[in-house]
Coordinates of C-alpha atoms (C1' of nucleotides) in Angstrom, one line a residue:
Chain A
X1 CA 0.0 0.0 0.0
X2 CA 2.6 2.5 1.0
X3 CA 5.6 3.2 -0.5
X4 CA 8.5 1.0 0.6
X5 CA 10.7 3.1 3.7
X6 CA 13.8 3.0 1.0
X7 CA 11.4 5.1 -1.5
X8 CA 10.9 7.7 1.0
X9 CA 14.8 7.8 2.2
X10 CA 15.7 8.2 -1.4
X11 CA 13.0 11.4 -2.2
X12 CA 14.2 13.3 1.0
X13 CA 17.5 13.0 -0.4
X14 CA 16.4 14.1 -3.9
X15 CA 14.3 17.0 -2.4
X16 CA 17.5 18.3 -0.4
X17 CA 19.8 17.3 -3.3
X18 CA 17.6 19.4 -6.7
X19 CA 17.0 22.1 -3.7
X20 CA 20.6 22.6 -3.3
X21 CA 20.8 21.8 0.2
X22 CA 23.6 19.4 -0.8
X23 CA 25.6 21.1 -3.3
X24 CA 27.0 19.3 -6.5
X25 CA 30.4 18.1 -5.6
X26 CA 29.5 17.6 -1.5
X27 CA 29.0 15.0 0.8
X28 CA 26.2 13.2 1.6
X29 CA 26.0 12.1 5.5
X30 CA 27.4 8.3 5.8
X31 CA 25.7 5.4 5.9
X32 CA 25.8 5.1 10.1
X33 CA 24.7 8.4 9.9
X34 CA 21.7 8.0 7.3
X35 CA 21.0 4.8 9.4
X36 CA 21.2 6.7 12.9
X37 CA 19.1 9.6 11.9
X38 CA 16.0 7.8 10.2
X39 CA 16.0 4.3 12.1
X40 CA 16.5 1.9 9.5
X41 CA 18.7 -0.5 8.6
X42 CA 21.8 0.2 6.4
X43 CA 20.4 -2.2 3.8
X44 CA 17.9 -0.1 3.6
X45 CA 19.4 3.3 3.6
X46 CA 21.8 1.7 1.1
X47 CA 19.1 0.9 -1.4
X48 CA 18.0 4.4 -1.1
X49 CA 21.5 5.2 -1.8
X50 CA 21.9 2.9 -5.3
X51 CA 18.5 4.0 -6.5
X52 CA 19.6 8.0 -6.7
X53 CA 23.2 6.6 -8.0
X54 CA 20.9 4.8 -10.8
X55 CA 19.0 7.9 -11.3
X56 CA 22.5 9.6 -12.2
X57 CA 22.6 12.4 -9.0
X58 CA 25.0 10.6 -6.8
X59 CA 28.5 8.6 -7.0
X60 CA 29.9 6.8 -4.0
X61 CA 33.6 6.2 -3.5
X62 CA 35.0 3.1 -1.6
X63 CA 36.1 4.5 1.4
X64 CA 35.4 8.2 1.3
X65 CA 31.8 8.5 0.8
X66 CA 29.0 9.3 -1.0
X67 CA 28.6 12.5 -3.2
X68 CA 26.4 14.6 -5.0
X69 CA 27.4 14.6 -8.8
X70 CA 28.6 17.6 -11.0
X71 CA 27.7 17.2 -14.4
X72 CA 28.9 19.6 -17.0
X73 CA 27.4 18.0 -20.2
X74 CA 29.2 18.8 -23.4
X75 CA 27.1 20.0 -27.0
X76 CA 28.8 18.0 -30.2
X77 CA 27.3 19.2 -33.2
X78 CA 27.3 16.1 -35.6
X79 CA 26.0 17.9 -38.3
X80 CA 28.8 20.2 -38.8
X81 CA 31.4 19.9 -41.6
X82 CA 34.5 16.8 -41.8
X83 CA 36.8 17.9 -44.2
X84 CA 39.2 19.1 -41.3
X85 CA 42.7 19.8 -44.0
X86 CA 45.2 19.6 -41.4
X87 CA 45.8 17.5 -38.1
X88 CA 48.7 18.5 -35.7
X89 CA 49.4 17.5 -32.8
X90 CA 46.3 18.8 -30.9
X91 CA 43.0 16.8 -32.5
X92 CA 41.5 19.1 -34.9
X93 CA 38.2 17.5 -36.4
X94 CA 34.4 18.6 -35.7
X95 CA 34.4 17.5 -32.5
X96 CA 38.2 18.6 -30.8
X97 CA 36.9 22.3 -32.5
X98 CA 33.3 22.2 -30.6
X99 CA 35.5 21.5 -27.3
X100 CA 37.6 24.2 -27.7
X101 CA 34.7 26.4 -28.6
X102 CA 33.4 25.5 -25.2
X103 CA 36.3 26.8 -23.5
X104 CA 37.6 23.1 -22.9
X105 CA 40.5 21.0 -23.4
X106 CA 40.8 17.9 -26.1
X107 CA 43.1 15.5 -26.0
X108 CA 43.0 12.6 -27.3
X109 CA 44.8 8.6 -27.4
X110 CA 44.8 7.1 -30.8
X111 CA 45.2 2.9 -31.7
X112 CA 45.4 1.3 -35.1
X113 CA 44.8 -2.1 -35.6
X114 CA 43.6 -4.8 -38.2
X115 CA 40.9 -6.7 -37.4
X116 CA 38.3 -8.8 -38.7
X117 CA 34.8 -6.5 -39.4
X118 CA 32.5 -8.0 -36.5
X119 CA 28.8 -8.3 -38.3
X120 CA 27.6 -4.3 -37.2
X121 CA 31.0 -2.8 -38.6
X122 CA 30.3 -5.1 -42.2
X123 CA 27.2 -4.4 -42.7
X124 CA 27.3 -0.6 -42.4
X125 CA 30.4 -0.7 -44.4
X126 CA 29.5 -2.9 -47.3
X127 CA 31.3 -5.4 -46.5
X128 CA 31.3 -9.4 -45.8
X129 CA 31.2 -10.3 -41.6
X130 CA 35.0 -10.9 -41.6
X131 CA 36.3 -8.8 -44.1
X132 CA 39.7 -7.3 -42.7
X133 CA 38.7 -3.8 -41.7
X134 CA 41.9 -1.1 -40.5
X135 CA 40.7 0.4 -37.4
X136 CA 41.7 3.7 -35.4
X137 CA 40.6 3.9 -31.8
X138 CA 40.4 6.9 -30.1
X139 CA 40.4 7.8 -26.5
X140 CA 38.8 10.9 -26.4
X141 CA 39.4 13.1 -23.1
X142 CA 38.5 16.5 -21.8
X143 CA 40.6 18.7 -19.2
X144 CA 42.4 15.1 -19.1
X145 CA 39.2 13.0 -17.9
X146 CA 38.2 10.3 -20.3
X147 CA 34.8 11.4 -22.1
X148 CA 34.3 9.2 -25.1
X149 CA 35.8 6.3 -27.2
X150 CA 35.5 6.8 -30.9
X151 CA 36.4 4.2 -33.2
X152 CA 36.6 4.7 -36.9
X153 CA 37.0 1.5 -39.6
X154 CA 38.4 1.6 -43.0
X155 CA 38.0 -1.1 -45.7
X156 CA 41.6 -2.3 -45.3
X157 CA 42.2 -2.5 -49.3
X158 CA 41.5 1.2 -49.4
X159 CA 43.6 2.5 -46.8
X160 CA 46.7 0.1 -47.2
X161 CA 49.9 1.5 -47.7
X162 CA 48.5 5.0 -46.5
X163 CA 49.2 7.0 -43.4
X164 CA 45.5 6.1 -42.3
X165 CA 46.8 2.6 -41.6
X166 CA 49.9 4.1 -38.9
X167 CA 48.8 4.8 -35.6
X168 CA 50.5 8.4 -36.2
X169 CA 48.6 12.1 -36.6
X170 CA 47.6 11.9 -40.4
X171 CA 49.0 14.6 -42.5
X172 CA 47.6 16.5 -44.2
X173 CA 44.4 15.0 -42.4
X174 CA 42.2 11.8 -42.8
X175 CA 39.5 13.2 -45.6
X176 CA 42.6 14.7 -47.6
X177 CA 44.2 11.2 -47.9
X178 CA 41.0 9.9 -49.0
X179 CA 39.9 12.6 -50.9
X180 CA 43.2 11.9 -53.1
X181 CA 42.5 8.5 -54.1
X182 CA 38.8 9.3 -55.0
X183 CA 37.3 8.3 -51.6
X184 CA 36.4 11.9 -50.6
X185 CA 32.8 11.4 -48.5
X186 CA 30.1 13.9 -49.3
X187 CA 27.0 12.1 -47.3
X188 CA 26.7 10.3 -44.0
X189 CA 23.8 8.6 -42.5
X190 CA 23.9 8.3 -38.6
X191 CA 22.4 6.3 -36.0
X192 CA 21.8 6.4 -32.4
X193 CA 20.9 4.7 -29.8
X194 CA 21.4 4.9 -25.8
X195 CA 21.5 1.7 -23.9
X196 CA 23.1 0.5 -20.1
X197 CA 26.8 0.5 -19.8
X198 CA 28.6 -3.3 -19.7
X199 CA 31.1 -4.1 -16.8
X200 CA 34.2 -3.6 -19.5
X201 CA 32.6 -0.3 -20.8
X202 CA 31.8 1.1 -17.5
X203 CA 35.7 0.7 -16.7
X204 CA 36.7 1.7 -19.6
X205 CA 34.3 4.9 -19.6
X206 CA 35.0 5.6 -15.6
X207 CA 31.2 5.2 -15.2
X208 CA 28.9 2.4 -13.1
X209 CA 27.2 -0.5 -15.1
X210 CA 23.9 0.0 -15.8
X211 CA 24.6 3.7 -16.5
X212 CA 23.1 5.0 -19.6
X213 CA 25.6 5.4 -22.6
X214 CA 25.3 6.9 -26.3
X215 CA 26.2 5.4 -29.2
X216 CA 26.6 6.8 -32.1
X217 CA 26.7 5.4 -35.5
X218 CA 28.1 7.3 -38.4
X219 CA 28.6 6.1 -42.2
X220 CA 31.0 8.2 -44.5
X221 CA 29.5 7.8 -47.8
X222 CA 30.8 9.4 -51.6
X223 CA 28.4 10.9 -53.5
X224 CA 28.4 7.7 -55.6
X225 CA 26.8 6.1 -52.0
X226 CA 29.5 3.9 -51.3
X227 CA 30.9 3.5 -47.8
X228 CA 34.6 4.2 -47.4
X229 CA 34.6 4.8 -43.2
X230 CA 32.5 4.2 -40.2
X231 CA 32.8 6.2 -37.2
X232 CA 31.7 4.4 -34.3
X233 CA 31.3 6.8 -30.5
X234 CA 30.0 5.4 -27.3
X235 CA 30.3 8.3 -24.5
X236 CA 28.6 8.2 -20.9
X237 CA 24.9 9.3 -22.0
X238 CA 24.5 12.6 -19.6
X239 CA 28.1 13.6 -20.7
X240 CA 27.2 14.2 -24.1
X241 CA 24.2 16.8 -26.1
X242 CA 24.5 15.4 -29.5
X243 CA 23.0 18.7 -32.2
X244 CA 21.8 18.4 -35.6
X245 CA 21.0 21.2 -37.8
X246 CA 19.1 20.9 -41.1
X247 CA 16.9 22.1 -43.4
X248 CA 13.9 20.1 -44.7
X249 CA 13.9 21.3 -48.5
X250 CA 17.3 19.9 -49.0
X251 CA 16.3 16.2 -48.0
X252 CA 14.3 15.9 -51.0
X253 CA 11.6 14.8 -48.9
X254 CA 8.3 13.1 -50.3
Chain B
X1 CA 41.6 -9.6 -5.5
X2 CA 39.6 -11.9 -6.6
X3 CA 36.0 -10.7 -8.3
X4 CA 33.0 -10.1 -6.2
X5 CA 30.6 -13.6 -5.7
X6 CA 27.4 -12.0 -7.3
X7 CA 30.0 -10.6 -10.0
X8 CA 31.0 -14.1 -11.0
X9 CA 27.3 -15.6 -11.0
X10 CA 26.0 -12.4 -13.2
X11 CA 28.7 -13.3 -15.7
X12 CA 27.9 -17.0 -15.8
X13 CA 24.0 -16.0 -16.4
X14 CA 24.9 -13.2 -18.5
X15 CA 26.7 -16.1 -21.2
X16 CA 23.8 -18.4 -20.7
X17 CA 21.8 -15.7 -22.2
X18 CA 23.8 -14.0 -24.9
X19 CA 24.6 -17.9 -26.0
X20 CA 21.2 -18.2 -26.2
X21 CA 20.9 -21.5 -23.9
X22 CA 18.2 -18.9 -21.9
X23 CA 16.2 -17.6 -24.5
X24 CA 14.6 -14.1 -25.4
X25 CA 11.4 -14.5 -23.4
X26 CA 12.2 -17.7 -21.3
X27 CA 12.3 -18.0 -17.6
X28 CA 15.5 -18.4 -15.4
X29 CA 15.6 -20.4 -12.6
X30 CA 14.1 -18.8 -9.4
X31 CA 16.0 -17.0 -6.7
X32 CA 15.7 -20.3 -4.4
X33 CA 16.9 -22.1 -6.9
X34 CA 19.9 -20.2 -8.1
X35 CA 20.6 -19.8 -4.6
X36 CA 20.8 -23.8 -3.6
X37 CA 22.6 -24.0 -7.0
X38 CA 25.2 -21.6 -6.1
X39 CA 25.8 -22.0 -2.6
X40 CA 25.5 -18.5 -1.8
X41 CA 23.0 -16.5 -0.2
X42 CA 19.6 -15.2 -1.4
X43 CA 21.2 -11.1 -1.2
X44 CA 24.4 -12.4 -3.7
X45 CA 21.9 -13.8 -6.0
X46 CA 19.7 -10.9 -6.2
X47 CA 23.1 -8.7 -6.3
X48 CA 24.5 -10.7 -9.9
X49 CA 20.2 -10.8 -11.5
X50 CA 19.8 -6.9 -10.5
X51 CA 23.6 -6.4 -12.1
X52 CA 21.9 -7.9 -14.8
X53 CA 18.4 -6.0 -14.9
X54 CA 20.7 -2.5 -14.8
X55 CA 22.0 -3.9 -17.8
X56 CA 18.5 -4.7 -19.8
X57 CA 19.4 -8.1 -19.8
X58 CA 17.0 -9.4 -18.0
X59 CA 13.5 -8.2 -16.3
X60 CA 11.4 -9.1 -13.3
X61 CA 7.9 -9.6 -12.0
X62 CA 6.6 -9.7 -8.5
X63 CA 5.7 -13.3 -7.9
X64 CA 6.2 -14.5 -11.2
X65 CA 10.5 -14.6 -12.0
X66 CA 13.0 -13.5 -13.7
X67 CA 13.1 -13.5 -17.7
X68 CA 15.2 -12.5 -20.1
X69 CA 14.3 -9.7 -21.8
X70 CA 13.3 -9.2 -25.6
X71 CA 13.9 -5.8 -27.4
X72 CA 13.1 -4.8 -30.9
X73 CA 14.3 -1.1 -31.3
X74 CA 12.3 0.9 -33.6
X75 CA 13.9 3.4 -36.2
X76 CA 13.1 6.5 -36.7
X77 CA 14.6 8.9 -39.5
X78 CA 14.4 12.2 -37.9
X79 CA 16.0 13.8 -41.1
X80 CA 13.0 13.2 -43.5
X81 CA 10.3 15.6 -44.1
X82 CA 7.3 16.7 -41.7
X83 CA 5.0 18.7 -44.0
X84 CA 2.3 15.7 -43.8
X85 CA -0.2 17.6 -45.3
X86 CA -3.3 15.3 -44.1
X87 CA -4.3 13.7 -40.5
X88 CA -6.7 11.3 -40.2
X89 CA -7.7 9.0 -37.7
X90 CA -4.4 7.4 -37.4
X91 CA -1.3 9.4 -36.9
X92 CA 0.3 10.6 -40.1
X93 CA 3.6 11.6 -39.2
X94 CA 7.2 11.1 -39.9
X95 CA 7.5 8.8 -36.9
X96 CA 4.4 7.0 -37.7
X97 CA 5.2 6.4 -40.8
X98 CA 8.2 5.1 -39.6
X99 CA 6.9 2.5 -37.7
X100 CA 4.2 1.0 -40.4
X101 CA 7.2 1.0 -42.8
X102 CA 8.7 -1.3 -40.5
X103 CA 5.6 -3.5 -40.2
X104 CA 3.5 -2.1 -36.6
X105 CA 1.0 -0.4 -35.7
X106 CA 1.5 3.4 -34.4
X107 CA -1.6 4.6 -32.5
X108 CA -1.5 8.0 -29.7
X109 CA -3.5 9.4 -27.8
X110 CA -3.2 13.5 -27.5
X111 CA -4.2 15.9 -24.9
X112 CA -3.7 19.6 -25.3
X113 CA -3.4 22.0 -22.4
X114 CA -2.0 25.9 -22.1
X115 CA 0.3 26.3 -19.6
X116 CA 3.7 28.7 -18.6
X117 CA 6.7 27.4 -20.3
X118 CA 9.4 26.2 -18.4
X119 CA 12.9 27.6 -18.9
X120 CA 14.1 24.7 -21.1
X121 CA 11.2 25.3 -23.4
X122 CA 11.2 28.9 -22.9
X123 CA 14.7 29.6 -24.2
X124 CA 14.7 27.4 -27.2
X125 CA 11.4 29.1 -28.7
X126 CA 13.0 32.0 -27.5
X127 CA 10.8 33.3 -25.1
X128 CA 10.7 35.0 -21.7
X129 CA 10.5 31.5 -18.8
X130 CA 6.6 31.8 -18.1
X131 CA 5.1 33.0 -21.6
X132 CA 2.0 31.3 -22.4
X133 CA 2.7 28.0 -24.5
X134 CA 0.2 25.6 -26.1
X135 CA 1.5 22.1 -25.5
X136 CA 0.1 18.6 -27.5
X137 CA 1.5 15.8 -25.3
X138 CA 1.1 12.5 -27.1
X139 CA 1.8 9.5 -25.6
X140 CA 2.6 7.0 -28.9
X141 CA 2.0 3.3 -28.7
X142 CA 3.3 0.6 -30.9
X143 CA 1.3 -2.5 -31.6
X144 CA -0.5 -0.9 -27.9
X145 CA 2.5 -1.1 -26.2
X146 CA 3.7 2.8 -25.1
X147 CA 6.8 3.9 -26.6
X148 CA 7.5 7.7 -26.5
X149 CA 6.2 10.6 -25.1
X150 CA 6.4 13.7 -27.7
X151 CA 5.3 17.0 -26.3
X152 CA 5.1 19.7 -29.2
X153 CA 5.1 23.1 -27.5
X154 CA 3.7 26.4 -29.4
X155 CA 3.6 30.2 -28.8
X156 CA 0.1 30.6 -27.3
X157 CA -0.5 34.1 -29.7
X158 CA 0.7 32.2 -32.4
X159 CA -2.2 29.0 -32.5
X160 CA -4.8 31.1 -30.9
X161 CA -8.3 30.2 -32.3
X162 CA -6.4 27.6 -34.4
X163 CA -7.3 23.5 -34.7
X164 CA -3.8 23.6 -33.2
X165 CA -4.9 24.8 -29.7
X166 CA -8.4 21.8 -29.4
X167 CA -7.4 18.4 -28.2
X168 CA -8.4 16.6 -32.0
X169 CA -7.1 15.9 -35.0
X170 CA -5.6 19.3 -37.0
X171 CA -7.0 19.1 -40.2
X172 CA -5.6 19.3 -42.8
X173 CA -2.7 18.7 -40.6
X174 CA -0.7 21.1 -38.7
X175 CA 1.9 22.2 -40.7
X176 CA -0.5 23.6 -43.2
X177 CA -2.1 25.4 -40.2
X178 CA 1.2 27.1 -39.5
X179 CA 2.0 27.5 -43.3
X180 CA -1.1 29.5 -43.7
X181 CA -0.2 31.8 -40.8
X182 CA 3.1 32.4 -42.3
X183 CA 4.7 30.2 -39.8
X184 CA 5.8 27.1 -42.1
X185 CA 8.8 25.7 -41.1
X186 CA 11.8 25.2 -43.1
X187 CA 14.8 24.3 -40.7
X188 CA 15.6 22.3 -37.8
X189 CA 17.9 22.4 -34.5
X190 CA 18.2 19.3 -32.4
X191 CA 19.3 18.1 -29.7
X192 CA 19.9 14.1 -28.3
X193 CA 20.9 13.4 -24.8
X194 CA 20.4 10.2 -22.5
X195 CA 19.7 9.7 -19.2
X196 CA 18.8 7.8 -16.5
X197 CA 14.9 7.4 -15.8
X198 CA 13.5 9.2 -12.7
X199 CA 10.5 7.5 -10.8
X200 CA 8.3 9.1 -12.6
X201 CA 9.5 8.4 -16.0
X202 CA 9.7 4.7 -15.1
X203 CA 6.5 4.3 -14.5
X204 CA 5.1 6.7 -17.4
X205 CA 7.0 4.6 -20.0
X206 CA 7.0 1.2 -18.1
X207 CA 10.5 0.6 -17.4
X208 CA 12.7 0.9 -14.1
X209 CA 14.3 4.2 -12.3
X210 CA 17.2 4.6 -13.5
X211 CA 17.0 2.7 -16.9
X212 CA 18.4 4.8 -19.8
X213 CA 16.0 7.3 -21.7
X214 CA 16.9 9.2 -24.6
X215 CA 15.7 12.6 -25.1
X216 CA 15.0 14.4 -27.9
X217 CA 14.7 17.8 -28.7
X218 CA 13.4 19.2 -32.0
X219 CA 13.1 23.3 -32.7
X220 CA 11.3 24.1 -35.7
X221 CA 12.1 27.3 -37.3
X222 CA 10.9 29.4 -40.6
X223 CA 13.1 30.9 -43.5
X224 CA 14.1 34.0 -41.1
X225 CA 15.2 31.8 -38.2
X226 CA 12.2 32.3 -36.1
X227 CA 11.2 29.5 -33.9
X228 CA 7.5 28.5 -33.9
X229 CA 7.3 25.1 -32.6
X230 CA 9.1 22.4 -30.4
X231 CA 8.8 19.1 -30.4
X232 CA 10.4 17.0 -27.0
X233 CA 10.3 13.0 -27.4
X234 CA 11.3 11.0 -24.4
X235 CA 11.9 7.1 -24.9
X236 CA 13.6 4.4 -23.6
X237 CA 16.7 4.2 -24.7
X238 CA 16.9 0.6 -26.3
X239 CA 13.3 0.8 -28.0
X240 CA 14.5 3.5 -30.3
X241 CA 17.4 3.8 -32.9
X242 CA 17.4 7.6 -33.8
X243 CA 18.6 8.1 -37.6
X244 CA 20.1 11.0 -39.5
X245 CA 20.9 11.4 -43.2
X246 CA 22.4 14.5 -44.4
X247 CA 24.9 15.7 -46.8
X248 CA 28.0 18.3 -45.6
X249 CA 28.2 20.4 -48.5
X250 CA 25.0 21.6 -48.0
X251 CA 25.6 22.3 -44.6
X252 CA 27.7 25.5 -46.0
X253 CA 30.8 24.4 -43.8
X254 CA 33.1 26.7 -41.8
Chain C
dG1 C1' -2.2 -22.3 -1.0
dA2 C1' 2.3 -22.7 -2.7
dG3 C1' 5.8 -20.3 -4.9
dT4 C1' 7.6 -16.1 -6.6
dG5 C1' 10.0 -11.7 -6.1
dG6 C1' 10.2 -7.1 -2.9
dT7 C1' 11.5 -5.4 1.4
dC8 C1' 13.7 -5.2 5.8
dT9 C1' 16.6 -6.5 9.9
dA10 C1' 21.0 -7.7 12.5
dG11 C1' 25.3 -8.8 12.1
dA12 C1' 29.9 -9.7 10.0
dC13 C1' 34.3 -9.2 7.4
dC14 C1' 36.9 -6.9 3.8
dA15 C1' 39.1 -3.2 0.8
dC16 C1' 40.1 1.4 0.5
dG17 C1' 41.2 6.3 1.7
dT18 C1' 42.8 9.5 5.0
dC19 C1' 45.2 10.9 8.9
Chain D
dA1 C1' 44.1 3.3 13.4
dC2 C1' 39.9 4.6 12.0
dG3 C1' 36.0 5.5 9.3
dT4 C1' 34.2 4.8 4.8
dG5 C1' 31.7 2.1 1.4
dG6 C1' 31.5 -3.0 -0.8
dT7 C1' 30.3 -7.6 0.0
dC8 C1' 28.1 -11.5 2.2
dT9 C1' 25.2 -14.3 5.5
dA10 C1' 20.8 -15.9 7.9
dG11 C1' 16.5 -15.1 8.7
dA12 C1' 11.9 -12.8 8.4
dC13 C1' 7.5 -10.9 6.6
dC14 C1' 4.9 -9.1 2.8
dA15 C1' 2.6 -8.6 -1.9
dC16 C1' 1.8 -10.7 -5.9
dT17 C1' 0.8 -14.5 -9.4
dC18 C1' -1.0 -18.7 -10.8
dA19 C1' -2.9 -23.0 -10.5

DNA sequence: GAGTGGTCTAGACCACGTC
DNA sequence: ACGTGGTCTAGACCACTCA
């Protein structure tokens, strides 16, 4: 009939937690405390505790407590432009430039490897399940905390031989390479989809299981339609305002 | 050291269901059960199957068990056109004609109310937080199952005395309303975020607080730039693939 | 009514962070 | 050394579903 005693532990947190009674960034009281104050047991004030860490308002750290979470989203606007001409040593596509344009810092930890195309990289690339795809990874961070992973795959016969296939800054920049050997892309056609984090992504992501994450899907198509790259970002889901801008006439529409 | 007990028991279930020897659908072995199995106590086992919920794995029912959990995401192509120019009975949209395209049944149901806009709202119509709005909420259903909530917001003086502002079917549809007025749109801004279900959420859209929702956020704006509507769609994450097609030179670039 | 999951208690030991 | 959260046990009662 009523709600459970956890329930109502959990809202008077909330209320003094959106009221600003607790500040982002404090401390919440312990869990003797919680437990001495309202008369329950620390099962229960703990599952008071887990359901507002599920709801995204509050982290706990082994050992020094609970806290109320700061969350300082960041706007990518996917839309924008790709044909970035030059890549030093600071990243310089869409995305490092809308960072910087926030008054933030991008960094950024890039892999290359060959691997076999699992079936979702083939299948958005053209391409048989197993196909041998080249594949940068990239560790995106911001003010030097992790924020994103960002994969991109290549159809290895296109980019052997070329810088794209060195785990080095490309020179004079990824679309120029392609653009050379008549793999400029002119189209894309994205996806997304925001689902719970896995135990090896919330690690990977600094995040909890369970918490929500965005993926995002993006084919690099010519103007001929064919697929010559596939972007592949999976960022913690609150972390990350994802913006397109359009206009409806140009879509051809029905 | 070593991994946490419930840790160890999620992962074993967690294979038995991605392998498929638990199948999309089936029933797992009860609490007692996995518990007698296990040699562990009743808390470890619920510890590895609510890992497992948090994940979307798996789902429960008060006094019926645990099962595994069946998704079938639904795309929608927010690029494409939304001049639908007629509105029957059934909803006539670029999301519901989404969803027949993939084979099911879109039905709504719509209520209309004025109220103050809130600052989110306010700001990206671009008025002052309070001006009168007109908002449709429509809760949309697929094959009678709900699936989204879309709230379309409008400037109050704008759809005064219109179809816009009664709780029925606009005929002949609502863009052609706004077209008339001089308000047809022509461009888009919009925004995708995800985050974690509050309570009330969960229960509105029948999943658990704290599973991951993605919100979108549409501004419609005319020629000039002025914005006359707002659309805001909030689904669970994993029932909806969001899709974008879009070319960058006619983006103009930087 | 029997079995299921949902909630709650009391108590314990461990790993981690801080001093 | 101490306090914190993380894990685990044993046991209880309740609400719900289904036969």
């Amino acid at each position: 009939m009523s709600a459970p005693l956890y329930a109502g532990l959990a809202a008077e947190l909330r209320q003094k937690i959106t009221s600003g009674a607790h500040q982002p960034g404090g401390r919440l009281p312990s869990e003797s405390e919680l437990q001495a104050e309202h008369g329950v047991s620390r099962h229960t004030v703990r599952q008071a505790l887990m359901l507002l860490a599920r709801e995204g308002l509050i982290i706990s750290g082994q050992g020094r407590g609970w806290y109320v979470r700061e969350v300082r989203p960041l706007n990518w606007t996917a839309s924008r432009t790709e044909r970035n001409l030059s890549t030093d040593q600071v990243p310089n596509d869409a995305w490092a430039r809308d960072v910087r344009g926030q008054g933030r810092r991008p960094t950024e930890r890039i892999e290359v490897a060959m691997i076999r195309a699992e079936a979702r990289v083939a299948e958005r690339l053209d391409l048989a399940t197993g196909a041998t795809v080249v594949v940068r990874r990239r560790y995106r961070y911001i003010d030097g905390e992790i924020y994103a992973t960002a994969d991109t795959y290549y159809p290895e016969p296109i980019v052997r031989g070329t810088p794209i296939a060195e785990p080095d800054d490309v020179l004079p920049g990824v679309y120029a390479v392609m653009a050379k050997m008549g793999y400029g892309w002119e189209r894309y056609a994205d996806e997304i989809v925001s689902r719970p984090a896995s135990r090896d992504e919330a690690d990977r992501l600094g995040v909890y299981p369970g918490d929500p994450l965005t993926e995002h899907w993006r084919t690099r198509l010519t103007a001929r339609g064919e697929a010559v790259a596939l972007m592949h970002t999976v960022a913690p889901g609150d972390r990350l305002v994802i913006r397109y801008e359009g206009r409806w006439d140009t879509d051809g529409g029905e």
